[in-house]
Each structure stands twice: as C-alpha cells, then as structure tokens.
Coordinates of C-alpha atoms and ligand atoms in Angstrom, one line a residue:
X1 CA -220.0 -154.7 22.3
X2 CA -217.6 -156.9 20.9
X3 CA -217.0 -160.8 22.2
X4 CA -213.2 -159.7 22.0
X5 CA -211.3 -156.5 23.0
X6 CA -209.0 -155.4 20.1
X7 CA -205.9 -156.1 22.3
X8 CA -207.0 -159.9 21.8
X9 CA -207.4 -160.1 18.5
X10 CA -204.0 -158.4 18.0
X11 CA -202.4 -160.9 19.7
X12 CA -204.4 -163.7 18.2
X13 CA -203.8 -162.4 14.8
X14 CA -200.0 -161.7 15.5
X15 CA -198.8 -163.6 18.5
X16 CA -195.6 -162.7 19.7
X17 CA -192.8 -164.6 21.5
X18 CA -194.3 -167.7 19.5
X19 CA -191.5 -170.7 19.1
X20 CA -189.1 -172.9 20.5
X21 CA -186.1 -172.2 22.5
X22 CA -183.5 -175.1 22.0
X23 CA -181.7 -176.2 25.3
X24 CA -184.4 -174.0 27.6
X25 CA -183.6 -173.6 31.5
X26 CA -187.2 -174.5 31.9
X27 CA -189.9 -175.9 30.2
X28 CA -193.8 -176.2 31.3
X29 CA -196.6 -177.8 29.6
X30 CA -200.0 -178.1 30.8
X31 CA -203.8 -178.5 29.2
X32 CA -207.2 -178.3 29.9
X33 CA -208.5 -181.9 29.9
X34 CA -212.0 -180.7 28.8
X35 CA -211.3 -178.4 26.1
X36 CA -208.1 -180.3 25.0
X37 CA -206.0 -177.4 24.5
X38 CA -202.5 -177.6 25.5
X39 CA -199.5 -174.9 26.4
X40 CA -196.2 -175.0 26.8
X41 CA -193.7 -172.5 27.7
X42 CA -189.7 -172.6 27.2
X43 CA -187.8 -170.0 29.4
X44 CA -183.8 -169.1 29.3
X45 CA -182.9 -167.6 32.4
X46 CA -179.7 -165.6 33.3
X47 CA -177.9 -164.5 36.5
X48 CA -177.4 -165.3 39.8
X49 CA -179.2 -168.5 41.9
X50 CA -182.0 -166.0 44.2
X51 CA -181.9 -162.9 41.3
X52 CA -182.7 -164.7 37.9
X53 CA -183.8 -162.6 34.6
X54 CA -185.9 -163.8 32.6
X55 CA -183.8 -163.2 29.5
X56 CA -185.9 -165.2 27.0
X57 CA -189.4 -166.6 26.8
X58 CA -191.2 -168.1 24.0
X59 CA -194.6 -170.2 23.9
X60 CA -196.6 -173.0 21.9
X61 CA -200.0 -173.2 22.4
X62 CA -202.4 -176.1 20.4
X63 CA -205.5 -173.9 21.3
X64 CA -208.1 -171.2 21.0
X65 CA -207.8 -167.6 19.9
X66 CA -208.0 -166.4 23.4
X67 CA -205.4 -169.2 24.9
X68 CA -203.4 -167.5 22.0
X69 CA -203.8 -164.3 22.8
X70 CA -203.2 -165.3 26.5
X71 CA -199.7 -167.3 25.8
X72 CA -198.6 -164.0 23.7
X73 CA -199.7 -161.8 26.8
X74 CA -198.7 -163.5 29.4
X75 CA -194.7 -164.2 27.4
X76 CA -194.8 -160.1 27.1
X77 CA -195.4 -159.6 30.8
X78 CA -192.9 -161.6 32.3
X79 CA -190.0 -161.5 29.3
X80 CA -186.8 -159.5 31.1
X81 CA -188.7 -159.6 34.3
X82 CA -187.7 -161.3 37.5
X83 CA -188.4 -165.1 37.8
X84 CA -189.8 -164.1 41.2
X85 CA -192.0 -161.7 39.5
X86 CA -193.0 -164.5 37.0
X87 CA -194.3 -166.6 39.5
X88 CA -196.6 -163.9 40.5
X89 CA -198.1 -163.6 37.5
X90 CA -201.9 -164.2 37.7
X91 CA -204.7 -165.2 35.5
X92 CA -205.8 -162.2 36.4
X93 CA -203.7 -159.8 35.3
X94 CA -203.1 -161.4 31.8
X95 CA -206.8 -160.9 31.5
X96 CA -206.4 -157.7 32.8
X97 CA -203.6 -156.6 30.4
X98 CA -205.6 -157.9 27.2
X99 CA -208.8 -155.3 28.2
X100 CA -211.0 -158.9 29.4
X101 CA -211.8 -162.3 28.2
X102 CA -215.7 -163.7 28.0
X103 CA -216.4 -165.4 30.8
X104 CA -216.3 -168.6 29.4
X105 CA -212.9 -168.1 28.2
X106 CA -211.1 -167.2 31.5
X107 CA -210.0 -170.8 32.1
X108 CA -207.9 -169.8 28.8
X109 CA -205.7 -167.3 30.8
X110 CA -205.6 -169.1 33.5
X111 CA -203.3 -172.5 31.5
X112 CA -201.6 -169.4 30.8
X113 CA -200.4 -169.0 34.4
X114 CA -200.0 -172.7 34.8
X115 CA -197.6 -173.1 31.8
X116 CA -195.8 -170.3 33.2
X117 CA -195.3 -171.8 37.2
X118 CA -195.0 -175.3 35.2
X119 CA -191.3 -173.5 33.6
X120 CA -190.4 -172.4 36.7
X121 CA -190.7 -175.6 38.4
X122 CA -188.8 -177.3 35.8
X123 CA -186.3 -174.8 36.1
X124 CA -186.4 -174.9 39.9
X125 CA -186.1 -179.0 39.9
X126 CA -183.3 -179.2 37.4
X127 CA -181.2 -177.1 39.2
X128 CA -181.9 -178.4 42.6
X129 CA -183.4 -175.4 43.7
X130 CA -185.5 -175.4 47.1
X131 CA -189.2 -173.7 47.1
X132 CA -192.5 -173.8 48.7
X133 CA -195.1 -176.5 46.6
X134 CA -197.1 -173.8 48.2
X135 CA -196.3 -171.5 45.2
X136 CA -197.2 -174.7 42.6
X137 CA -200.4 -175.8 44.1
X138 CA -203.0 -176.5 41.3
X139 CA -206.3 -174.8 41.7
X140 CA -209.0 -176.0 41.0
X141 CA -210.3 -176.9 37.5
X142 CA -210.9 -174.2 35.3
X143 CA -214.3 -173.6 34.3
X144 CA -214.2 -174.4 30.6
X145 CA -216.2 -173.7 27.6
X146 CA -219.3 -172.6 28.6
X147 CA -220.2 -175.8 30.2
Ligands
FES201 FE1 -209.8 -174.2 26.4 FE2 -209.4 -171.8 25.3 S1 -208.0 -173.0 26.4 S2 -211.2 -173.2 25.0

C-alpha cells in the first residue's frame, strides 16, 4: 500500500485555499518545535457577534507534504462553515477526510487544528469576545517524526 492516500497527494500537489488575506479578522500561527514546520491561518469572518460565517479562509504552511495537505484540508472543511463549527474541528477528522496519514505524520494534522483554534482566538481577543481557555488548551506535544 501506498505511504500516502491519493486524496493527500492531491492536496499536496495542488493545495487549495493557499495565500494571504490582507486585513484578516483572525490570524493563527503555530509550529512544531521539533520538526520546525510552521502554519498560519488568516480567516475573514462575517455576521453577527454569537453566529459568525466563516466567509474566507486561506493558509501558509513552511512544511511537509502532509502539513500541506493538512492546511488545504483542514481550510476546505471549515471555509462557509460556522466559527463554532471551526473550533470543533479535530486532528482527527482532517485525517479522516484525507483517507489517513502515517503514523508518524499525525502531529502534521494536528498544527493543523492548532493554527485553526490559534485564528479564532485572535479573532476572539481582538474583538473582546468572552470564551472558555477550556476550548484553547494546548495538548500535549505532538509526536513528531518518527522519533
Ligand atoms: Fe512536522 Fe510534518 S509538520 S514533519
């Protein structure tokens, strides 16, 4: 069997929702401090304080094919969606929704859900919005690279 499912190497080879989006509503950026790879997400939201959309999302990711293919995932599942629903967005289910990841490559989805929550926050704190740090609490450190 193949290391890689076809749906990652599609969204290796052509990533989508990859950019910058001038004056974003929130910004996260977070990396693995082993493997060195680093993500950042830029989010424009519309609508109501409490019923946000998701209206725009767009990623930059200094990393590996499968924290690639991760970013692109992960910026499909959430872009129109809820913000709640964003910041239910697990590892998991990007892994999930690109048919698997090696084991050694699931602390690439997972700076994938980080970067995500990290937008959020940064959307939440600019605008003075009140939430649980429940819902931001870091987990612990990603098994990385085989090591
Ligand atoms: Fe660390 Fe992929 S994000 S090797």
């Amino acid at each position: 069997m193949a290391l890689y499912s076809e749906k990652v190497m599609d969204h290796f080879r052509n990533p989508r929702n990859v950019g910058v989006i001038e004056n974003a509503d929130g910004v996260g950026e977070v990396g693995n401090a082993k493997c060195g790879d680093i993500m950042k997400i830029y989010l424009k939201i519309t609508g109501e304080q409490g019923s946000e959309i998701i209206e725009d999302v767009k990623f930059e990711t200094f990393g590996c094919g499968s924290a690639i293919a991760s970013s692109s995932m992960a910026t499909e599942l959430i872009a129109g969606k809820p913000l709640s629903e964003a910041l239910t967005l697990t590892n998991k289910a990007v892994t999930e929704a690109l048919d698997g990841l090696p084991a050694h490559k699931l602390h690439c989805s997972v700076l994938a859900e980080e970067a995500i929550k990290a937008a959020v926050k940064d959307y939440y704190d600019k605008n003075g919005i009140a939430y649980d740090p429940e819902q931001f609490r870091e987990g612990d450190e990603p098994h990385c690279c085989g090591d």
